[in-house]
CSV table of C-alpha atoms in Angstrom, one decimal:
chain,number,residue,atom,x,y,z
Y,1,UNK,CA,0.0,0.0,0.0
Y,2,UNK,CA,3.0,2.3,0.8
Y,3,UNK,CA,4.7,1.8,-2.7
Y,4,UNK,CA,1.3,2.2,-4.6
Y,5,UNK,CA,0.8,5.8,-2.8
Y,6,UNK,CA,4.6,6.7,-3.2
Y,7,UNK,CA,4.0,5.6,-7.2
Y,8,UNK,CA,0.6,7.6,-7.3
Y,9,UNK,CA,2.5,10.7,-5.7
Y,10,UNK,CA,5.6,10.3,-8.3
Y,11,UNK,CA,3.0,10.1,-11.4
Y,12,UNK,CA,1.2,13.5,-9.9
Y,13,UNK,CA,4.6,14.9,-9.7
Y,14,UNK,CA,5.9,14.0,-12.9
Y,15,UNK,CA,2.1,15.2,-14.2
Y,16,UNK,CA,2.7,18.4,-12.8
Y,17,UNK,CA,6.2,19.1,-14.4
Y,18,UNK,CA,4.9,17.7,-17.6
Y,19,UNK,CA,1.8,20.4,-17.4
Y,20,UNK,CA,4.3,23.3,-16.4
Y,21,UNK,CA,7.0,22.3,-19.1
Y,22,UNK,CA,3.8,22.1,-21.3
Y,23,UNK,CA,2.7,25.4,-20.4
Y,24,UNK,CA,5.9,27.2,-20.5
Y,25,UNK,CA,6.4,26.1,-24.2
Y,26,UNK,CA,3.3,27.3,-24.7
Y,27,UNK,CA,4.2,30.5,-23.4
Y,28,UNK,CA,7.6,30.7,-25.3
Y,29,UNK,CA,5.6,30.0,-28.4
Y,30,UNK,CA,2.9,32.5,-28.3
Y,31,UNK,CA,5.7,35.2,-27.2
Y,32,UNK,CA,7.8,34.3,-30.4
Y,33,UNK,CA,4.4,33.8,-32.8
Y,34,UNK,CA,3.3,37.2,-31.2
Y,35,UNK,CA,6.8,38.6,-31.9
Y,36,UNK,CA,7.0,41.2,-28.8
Y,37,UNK,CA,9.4,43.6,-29.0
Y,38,UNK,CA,10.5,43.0,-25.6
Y,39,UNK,CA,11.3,39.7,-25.1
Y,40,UNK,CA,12.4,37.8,-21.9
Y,41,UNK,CA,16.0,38.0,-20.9
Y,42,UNK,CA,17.6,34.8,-19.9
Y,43,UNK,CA,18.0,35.9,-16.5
Y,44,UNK,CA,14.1,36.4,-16.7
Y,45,UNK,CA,13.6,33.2,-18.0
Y,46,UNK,CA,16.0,31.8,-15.2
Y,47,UNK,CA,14.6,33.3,-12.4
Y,48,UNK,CA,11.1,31.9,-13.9
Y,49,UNK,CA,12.3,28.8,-14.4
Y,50,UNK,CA,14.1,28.7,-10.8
Y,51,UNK,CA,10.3,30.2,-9.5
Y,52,UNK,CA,8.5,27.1,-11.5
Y,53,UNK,CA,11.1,24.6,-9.9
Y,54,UNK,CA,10.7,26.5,-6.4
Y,55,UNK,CA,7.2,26.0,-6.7
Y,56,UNK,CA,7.2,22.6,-7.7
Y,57,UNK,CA,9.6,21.7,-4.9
Y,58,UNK,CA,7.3,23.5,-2.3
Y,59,UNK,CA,4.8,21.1,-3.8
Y,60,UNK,CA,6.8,18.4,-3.7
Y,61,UNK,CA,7.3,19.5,-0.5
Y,62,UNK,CA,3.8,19.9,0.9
Y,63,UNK,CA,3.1,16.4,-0.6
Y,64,UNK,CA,6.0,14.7,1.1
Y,65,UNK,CA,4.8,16.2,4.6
Y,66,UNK,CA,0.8,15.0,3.5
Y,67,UNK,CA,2.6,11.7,2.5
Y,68,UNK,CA,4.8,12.0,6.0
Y,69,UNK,CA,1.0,12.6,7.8
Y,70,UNK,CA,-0.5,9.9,5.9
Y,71,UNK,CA,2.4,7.3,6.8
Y,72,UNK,CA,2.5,8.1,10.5
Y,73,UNK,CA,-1.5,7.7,10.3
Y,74,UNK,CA,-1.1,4.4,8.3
Y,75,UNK,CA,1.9,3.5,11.0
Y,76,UNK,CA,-0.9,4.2,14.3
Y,77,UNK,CA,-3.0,2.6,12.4
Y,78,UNK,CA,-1.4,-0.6,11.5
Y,79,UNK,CA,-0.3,-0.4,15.0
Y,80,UNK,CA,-3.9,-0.5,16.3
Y,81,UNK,CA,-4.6,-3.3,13.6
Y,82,UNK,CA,-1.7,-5.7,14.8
Y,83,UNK,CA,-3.1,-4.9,18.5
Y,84,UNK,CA,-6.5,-5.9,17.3
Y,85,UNK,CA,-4.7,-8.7,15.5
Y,86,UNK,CA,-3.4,-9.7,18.9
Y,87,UNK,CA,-6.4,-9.4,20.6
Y,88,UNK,CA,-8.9,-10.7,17.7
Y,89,UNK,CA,-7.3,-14.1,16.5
Y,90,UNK,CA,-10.6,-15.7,15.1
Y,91,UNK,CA,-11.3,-14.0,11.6
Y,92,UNK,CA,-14.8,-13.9,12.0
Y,93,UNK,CA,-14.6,-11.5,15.2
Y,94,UNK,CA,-11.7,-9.3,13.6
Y,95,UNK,CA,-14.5,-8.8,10.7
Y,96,UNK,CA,-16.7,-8.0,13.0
Y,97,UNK,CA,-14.8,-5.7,15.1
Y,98,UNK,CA,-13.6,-4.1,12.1
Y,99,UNK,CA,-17.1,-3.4,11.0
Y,100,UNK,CA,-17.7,-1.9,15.3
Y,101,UNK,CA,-14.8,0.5,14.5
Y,102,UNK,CA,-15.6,1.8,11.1
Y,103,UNK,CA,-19.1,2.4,12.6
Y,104,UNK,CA,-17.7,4.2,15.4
Y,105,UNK,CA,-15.4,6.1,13.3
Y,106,UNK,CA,-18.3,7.3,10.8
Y,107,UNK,CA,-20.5,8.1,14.4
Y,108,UNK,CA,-17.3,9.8,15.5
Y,109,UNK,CA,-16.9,11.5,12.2
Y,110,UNK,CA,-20.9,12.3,12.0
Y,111,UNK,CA,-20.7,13.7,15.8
Y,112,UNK,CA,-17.4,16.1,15.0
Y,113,UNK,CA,-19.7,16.9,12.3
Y,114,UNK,CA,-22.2,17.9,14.2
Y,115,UNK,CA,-20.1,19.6,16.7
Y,116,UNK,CA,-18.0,21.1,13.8
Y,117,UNK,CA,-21.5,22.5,12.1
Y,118,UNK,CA,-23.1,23.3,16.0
Y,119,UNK,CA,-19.6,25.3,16.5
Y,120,UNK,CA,-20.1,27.5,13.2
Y,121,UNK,CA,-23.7,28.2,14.2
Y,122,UNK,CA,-22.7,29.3,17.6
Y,123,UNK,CA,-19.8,31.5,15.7
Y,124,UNK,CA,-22.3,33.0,14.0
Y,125,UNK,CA,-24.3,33.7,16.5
Y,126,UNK,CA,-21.3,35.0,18.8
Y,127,UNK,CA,-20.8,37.0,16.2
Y,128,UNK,CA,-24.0,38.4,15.4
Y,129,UNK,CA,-23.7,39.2,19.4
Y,130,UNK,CA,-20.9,41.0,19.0
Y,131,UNK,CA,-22.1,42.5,16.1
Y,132,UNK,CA,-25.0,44.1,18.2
Y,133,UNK,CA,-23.0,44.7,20.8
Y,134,UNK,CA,-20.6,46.6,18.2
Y,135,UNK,CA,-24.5,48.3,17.3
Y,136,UNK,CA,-25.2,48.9,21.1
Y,137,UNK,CA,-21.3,50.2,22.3
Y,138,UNK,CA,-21.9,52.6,19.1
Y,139,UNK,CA,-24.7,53.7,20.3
Y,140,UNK,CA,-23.6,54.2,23.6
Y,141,UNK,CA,-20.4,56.2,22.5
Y,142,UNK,CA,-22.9,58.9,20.7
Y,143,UNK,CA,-24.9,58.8,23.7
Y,144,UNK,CA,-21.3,59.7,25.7
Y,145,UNK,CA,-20.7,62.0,23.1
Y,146,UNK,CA,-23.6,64.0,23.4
Y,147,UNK,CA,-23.2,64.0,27.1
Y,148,UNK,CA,-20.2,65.6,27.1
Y,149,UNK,CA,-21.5,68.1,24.6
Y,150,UNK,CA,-23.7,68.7,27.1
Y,151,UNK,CA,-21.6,68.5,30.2
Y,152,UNK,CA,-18.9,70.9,28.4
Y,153,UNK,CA,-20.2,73.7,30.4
Y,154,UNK,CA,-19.9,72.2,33.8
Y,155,UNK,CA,-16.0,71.6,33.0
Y,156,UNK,CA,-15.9,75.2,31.6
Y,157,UNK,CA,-17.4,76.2,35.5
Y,158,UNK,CA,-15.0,74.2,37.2
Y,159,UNK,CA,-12.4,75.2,35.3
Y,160,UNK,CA,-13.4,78.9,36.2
Y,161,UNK,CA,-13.4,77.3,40.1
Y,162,UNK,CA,-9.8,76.2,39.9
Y,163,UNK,CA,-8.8,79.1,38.2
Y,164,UNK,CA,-10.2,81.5,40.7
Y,165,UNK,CA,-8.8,78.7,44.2
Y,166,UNK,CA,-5.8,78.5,42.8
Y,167,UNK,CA,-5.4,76.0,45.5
Y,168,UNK,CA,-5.3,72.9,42.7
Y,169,UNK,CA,-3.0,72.2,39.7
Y,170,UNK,CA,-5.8,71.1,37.3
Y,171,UNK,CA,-9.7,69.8,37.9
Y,172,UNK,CA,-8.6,65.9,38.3
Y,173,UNK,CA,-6.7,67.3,41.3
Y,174,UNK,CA,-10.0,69.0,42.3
Y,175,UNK,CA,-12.1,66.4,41.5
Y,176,UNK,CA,-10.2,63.9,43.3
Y,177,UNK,CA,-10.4,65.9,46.3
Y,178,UNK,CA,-14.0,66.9,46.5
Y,179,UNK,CA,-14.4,63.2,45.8
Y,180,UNK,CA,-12.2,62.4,49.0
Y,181,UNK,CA,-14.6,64.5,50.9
Y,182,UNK,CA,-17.7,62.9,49.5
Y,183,UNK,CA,-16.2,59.6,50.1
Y,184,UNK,CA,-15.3,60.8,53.7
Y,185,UNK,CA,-19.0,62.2,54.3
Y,186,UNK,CA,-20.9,59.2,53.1
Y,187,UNK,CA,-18.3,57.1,55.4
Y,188,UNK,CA,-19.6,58.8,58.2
Y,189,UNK,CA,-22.9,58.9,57.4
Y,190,UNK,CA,-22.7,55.2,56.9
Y,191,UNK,CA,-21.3,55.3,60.2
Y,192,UNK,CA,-24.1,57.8,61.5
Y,193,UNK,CA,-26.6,54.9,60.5
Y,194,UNK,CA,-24.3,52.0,61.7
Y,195,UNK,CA,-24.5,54.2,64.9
Y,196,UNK,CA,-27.9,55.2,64.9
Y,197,UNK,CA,-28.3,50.9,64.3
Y,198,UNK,CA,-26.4,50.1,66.7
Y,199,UNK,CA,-28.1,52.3,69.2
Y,200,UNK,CA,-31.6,50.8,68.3
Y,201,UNK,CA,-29.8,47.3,68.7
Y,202,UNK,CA,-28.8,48.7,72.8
Y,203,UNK,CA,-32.1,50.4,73.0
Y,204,UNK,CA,-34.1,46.8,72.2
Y,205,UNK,CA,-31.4,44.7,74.3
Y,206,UNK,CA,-31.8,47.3,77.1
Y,207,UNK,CA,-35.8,47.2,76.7
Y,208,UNK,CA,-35.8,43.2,76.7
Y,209,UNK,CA,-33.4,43.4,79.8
Y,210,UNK,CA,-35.9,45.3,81.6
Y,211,UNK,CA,-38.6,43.2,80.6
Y,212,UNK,CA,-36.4,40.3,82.0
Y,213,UNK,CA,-35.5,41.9,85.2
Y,214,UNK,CA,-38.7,43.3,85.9
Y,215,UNK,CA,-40.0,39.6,85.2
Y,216,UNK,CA,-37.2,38.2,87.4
Y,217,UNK,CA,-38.4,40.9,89.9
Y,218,UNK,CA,-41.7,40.0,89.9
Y,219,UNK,CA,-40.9,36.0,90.3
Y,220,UNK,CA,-38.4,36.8,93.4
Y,221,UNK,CA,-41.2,38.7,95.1
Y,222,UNK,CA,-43.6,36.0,94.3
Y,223,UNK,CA,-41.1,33.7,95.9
Y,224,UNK,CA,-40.0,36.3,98.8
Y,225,UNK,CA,-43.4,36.0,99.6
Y,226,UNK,CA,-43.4,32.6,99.7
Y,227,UNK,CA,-40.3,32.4,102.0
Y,228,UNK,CA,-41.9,34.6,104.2
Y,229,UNK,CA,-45.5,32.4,104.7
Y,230,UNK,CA,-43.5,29.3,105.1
Y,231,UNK,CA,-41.1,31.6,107.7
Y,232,UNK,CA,-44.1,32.1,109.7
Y,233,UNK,CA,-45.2,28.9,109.3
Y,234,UNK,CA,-42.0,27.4,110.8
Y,235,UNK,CA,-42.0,30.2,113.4
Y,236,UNK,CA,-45.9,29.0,114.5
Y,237,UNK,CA,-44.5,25.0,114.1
Y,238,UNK,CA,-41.6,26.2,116.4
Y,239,UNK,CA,-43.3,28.1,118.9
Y,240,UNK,CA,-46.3,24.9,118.8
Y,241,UNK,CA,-42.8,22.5,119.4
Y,242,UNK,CA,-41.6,24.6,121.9
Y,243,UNK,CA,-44.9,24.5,123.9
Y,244,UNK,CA,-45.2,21.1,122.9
Y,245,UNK,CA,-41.5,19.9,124.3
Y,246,UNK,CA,-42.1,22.3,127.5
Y,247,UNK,CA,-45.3,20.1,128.3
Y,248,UNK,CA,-43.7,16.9,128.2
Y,249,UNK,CA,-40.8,17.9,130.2
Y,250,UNK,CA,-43.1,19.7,132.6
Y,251,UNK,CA,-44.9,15.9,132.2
Y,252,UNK,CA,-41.6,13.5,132.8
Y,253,UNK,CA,-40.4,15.9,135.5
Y,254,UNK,CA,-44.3,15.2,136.8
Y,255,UNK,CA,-44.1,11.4,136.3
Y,256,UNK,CA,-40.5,11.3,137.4
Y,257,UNK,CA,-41.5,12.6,140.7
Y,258,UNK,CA,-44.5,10.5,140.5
Y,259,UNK,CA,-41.8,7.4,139.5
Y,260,UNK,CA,-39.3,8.4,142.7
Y,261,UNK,CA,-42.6,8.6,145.3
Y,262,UNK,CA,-43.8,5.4,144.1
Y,263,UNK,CA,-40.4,3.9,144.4
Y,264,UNK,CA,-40.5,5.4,148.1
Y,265,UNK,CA,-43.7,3.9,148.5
Y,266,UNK,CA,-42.8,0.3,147.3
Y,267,UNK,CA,-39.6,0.8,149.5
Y,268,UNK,CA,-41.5,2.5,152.8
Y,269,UNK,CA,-44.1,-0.4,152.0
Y,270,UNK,CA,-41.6,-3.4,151.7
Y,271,UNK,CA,-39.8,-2.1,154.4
Y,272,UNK,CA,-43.1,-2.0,156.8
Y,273,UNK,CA,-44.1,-5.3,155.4
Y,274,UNK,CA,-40.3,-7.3,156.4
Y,275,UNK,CA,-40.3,-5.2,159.7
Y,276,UNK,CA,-44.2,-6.8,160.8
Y,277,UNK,CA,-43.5,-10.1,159.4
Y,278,UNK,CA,-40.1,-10.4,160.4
Y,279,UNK,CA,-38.5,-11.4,156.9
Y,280,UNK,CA,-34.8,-10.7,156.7
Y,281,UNK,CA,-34.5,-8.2,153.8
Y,282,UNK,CA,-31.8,-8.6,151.5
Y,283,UNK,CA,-33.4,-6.5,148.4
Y,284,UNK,CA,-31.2,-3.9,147.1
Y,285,UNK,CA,-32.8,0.1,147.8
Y,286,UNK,CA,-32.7,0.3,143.9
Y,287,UNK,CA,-34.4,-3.2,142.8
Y,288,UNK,CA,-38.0,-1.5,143.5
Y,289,UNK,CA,-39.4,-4.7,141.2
Y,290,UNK,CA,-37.8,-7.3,143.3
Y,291,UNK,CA,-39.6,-5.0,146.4
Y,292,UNK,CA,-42.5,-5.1,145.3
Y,293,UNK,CA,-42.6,-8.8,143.5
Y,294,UNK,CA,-41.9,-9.4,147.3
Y,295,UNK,CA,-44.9,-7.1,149.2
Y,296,UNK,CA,-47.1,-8.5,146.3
Y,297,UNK,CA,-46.0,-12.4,148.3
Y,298,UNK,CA,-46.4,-11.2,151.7
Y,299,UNK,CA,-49.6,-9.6,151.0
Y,300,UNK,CA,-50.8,-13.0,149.2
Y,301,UNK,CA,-50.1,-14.6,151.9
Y,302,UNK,CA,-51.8,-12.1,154.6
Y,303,UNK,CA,-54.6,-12.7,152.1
Y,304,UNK,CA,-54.5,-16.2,152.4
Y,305,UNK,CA,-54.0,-16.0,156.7
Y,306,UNK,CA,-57.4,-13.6,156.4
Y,307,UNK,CA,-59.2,-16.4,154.4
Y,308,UNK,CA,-58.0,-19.7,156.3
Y,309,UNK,CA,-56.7,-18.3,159.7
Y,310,UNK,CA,-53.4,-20.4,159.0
Y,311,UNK,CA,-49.9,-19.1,158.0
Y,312,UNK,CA,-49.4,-20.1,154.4
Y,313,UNK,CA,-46.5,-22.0,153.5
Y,314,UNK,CA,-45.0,-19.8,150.7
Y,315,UNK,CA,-44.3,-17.2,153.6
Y,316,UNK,CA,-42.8,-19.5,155.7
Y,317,UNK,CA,-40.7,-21.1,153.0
Y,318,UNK,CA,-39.8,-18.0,151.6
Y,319,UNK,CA,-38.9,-16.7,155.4
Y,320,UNK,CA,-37.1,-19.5,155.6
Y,321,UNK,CA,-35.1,-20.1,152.6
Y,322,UNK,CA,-34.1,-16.2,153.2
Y,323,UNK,CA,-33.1,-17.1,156.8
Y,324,UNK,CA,-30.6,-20.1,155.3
Y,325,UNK,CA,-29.7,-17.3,152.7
């Protein structure tokens, strides 16, 4: 395939000299026939001649580099064909992967198409944009033109201004300076209104603060009062506690006394009872139960001398087991 396209390109080639030698005859022979009394100088016809070859050669030369282009497309692409060789060694699935890739190719080719014919319509509407744009910024420049027209006696004034300060070099200088100023004044008054904001902002905290407090106030009176009822109510449970605790000390001091006489009472009592019936007594003063478990006997058993007129046997025994004691 390589040497049929490198014979193809030599046959164009030689084609083309042909035509130009051709033609240049041509044009010797209608010179001579026509007889012009100025005819071409050798170095004329060299120079020609030199263009015609110069010519050639750059076509030579373009055809080569196409050639070059072609080759290193034919080399990727018998590149990618041994790959697919490699990959593809049945002959039906190479066919058929062949067919795949031309399809893609001609999708590919029908897409870049598409893309190429989408990109010239969106070129040509950019450039009718533009081309109103151009329309509009025209427009707009006349409009600017006739401003200044009509601002030209403003600059006139101010030029008068500067002329009579003196305190400028030229109106930028002015300009810039009563711009400074009018930057300066609408910073403050920006900061005026931040002010004035931020006031509102201290004015709303300070009327929600009151709000709370007065709230919170309300609450710790609410619960001040409270404090206060259950205050008294502690004082009257104290003061009921305190009356309460004085009467039952006033009552145990009452029913110790009442304790320490009966105690005297069970000891005067056993000690009459021993004395009359002659029982030793070996009770301790402080073992008032034992006393009495004892005058509770003897009087059992006066009971019993009362009833029967005999001296029961439980005194006696007890007399005597205390004597042996």
């Amino acid at each position: 395939m390589d040497s049929e396209l490198e014979e193809q390109l030599r046959a164009a080639f030689r084609d083309k000299l042909r035509l130009l030698q051709v033609e240049l005859h041509a044009a010797r022979g209608r010179t001579v026939t026509a007889r012009d009394p100025a005819p071409l100088l050798p170095s004329t016809r060299v120079l020609l001649k030199r263009r015609e070859v110069a010519e050639v050669e750059q076509e030579l030369q373009n055809r080569r580099e196409e050639f070059r282009q072609r080759m290193q497309r034919l080399a990727q692409r018998r590149q990618q064909l041994a790959r697919r060789e490699r990959q593809h060694r049945d002959a039906v699935l190479r066919f058929d992967s062949f067919l795949k890739a031309v399809a893609a190719r001609r999708e590919r080719a029908l897409r870049r198409a598409g893309e190429e014919r989408a990109r010239a319509a969106a070129e040509r509407a950019e450039a009718a944009r533009l081309q109103r744009e151009l329309a509009g910024l025209l427009r707009h420049r006349d409009r600017l033109a006739r401003c200044l027209r009509s601002l030209r006696p403003f600059g006139d004034y101010l030029r008068d201004v500067l002329a009579r300060m003196g305190q400028f070099q030229d109106v930028p200088a002015m300009l810039v300076h009563f711009g400074v100023l009018a930057g300066v004044r609408a910073a403050l008054a920006r900061e005026a209104e931040a002010g004035q904001e931020r006031l509102a902002q201290g004015r709303a905290r300070l009327q929600r603060y009151r709000q709370e407090t007065s709230t919170e106030l309300l609450g710790t009176k609410d619960e001040l009062a409270r404090l206060h009822t259950r205050l008294e109510a502690a004082r009257q449970d104290v003061l009921q506690w305190e009356s309460c605790w004085t009467h039952i000390q006033s009552t145990a001091m009452q029913k110790t006394l009442l304790l320490a006489q009966i105690k005297l009472a069970v000891l005067n009592l056993f000690q009459l009872t021993t004395a009359q019936l002659r029982i030793p007594t070996d009770r301790a003063q402080e073992d008032t139960k034992a006393q009495l478990d004892m005058v509770l006997l003897c009087m059992r058993g006066l009971a019993d001398i009362c009833a029967t007129g005999t001296h029961p046997q439980h005194i006696r025994g007890a007399g005597l087991l205390q004597g042996q004691e």
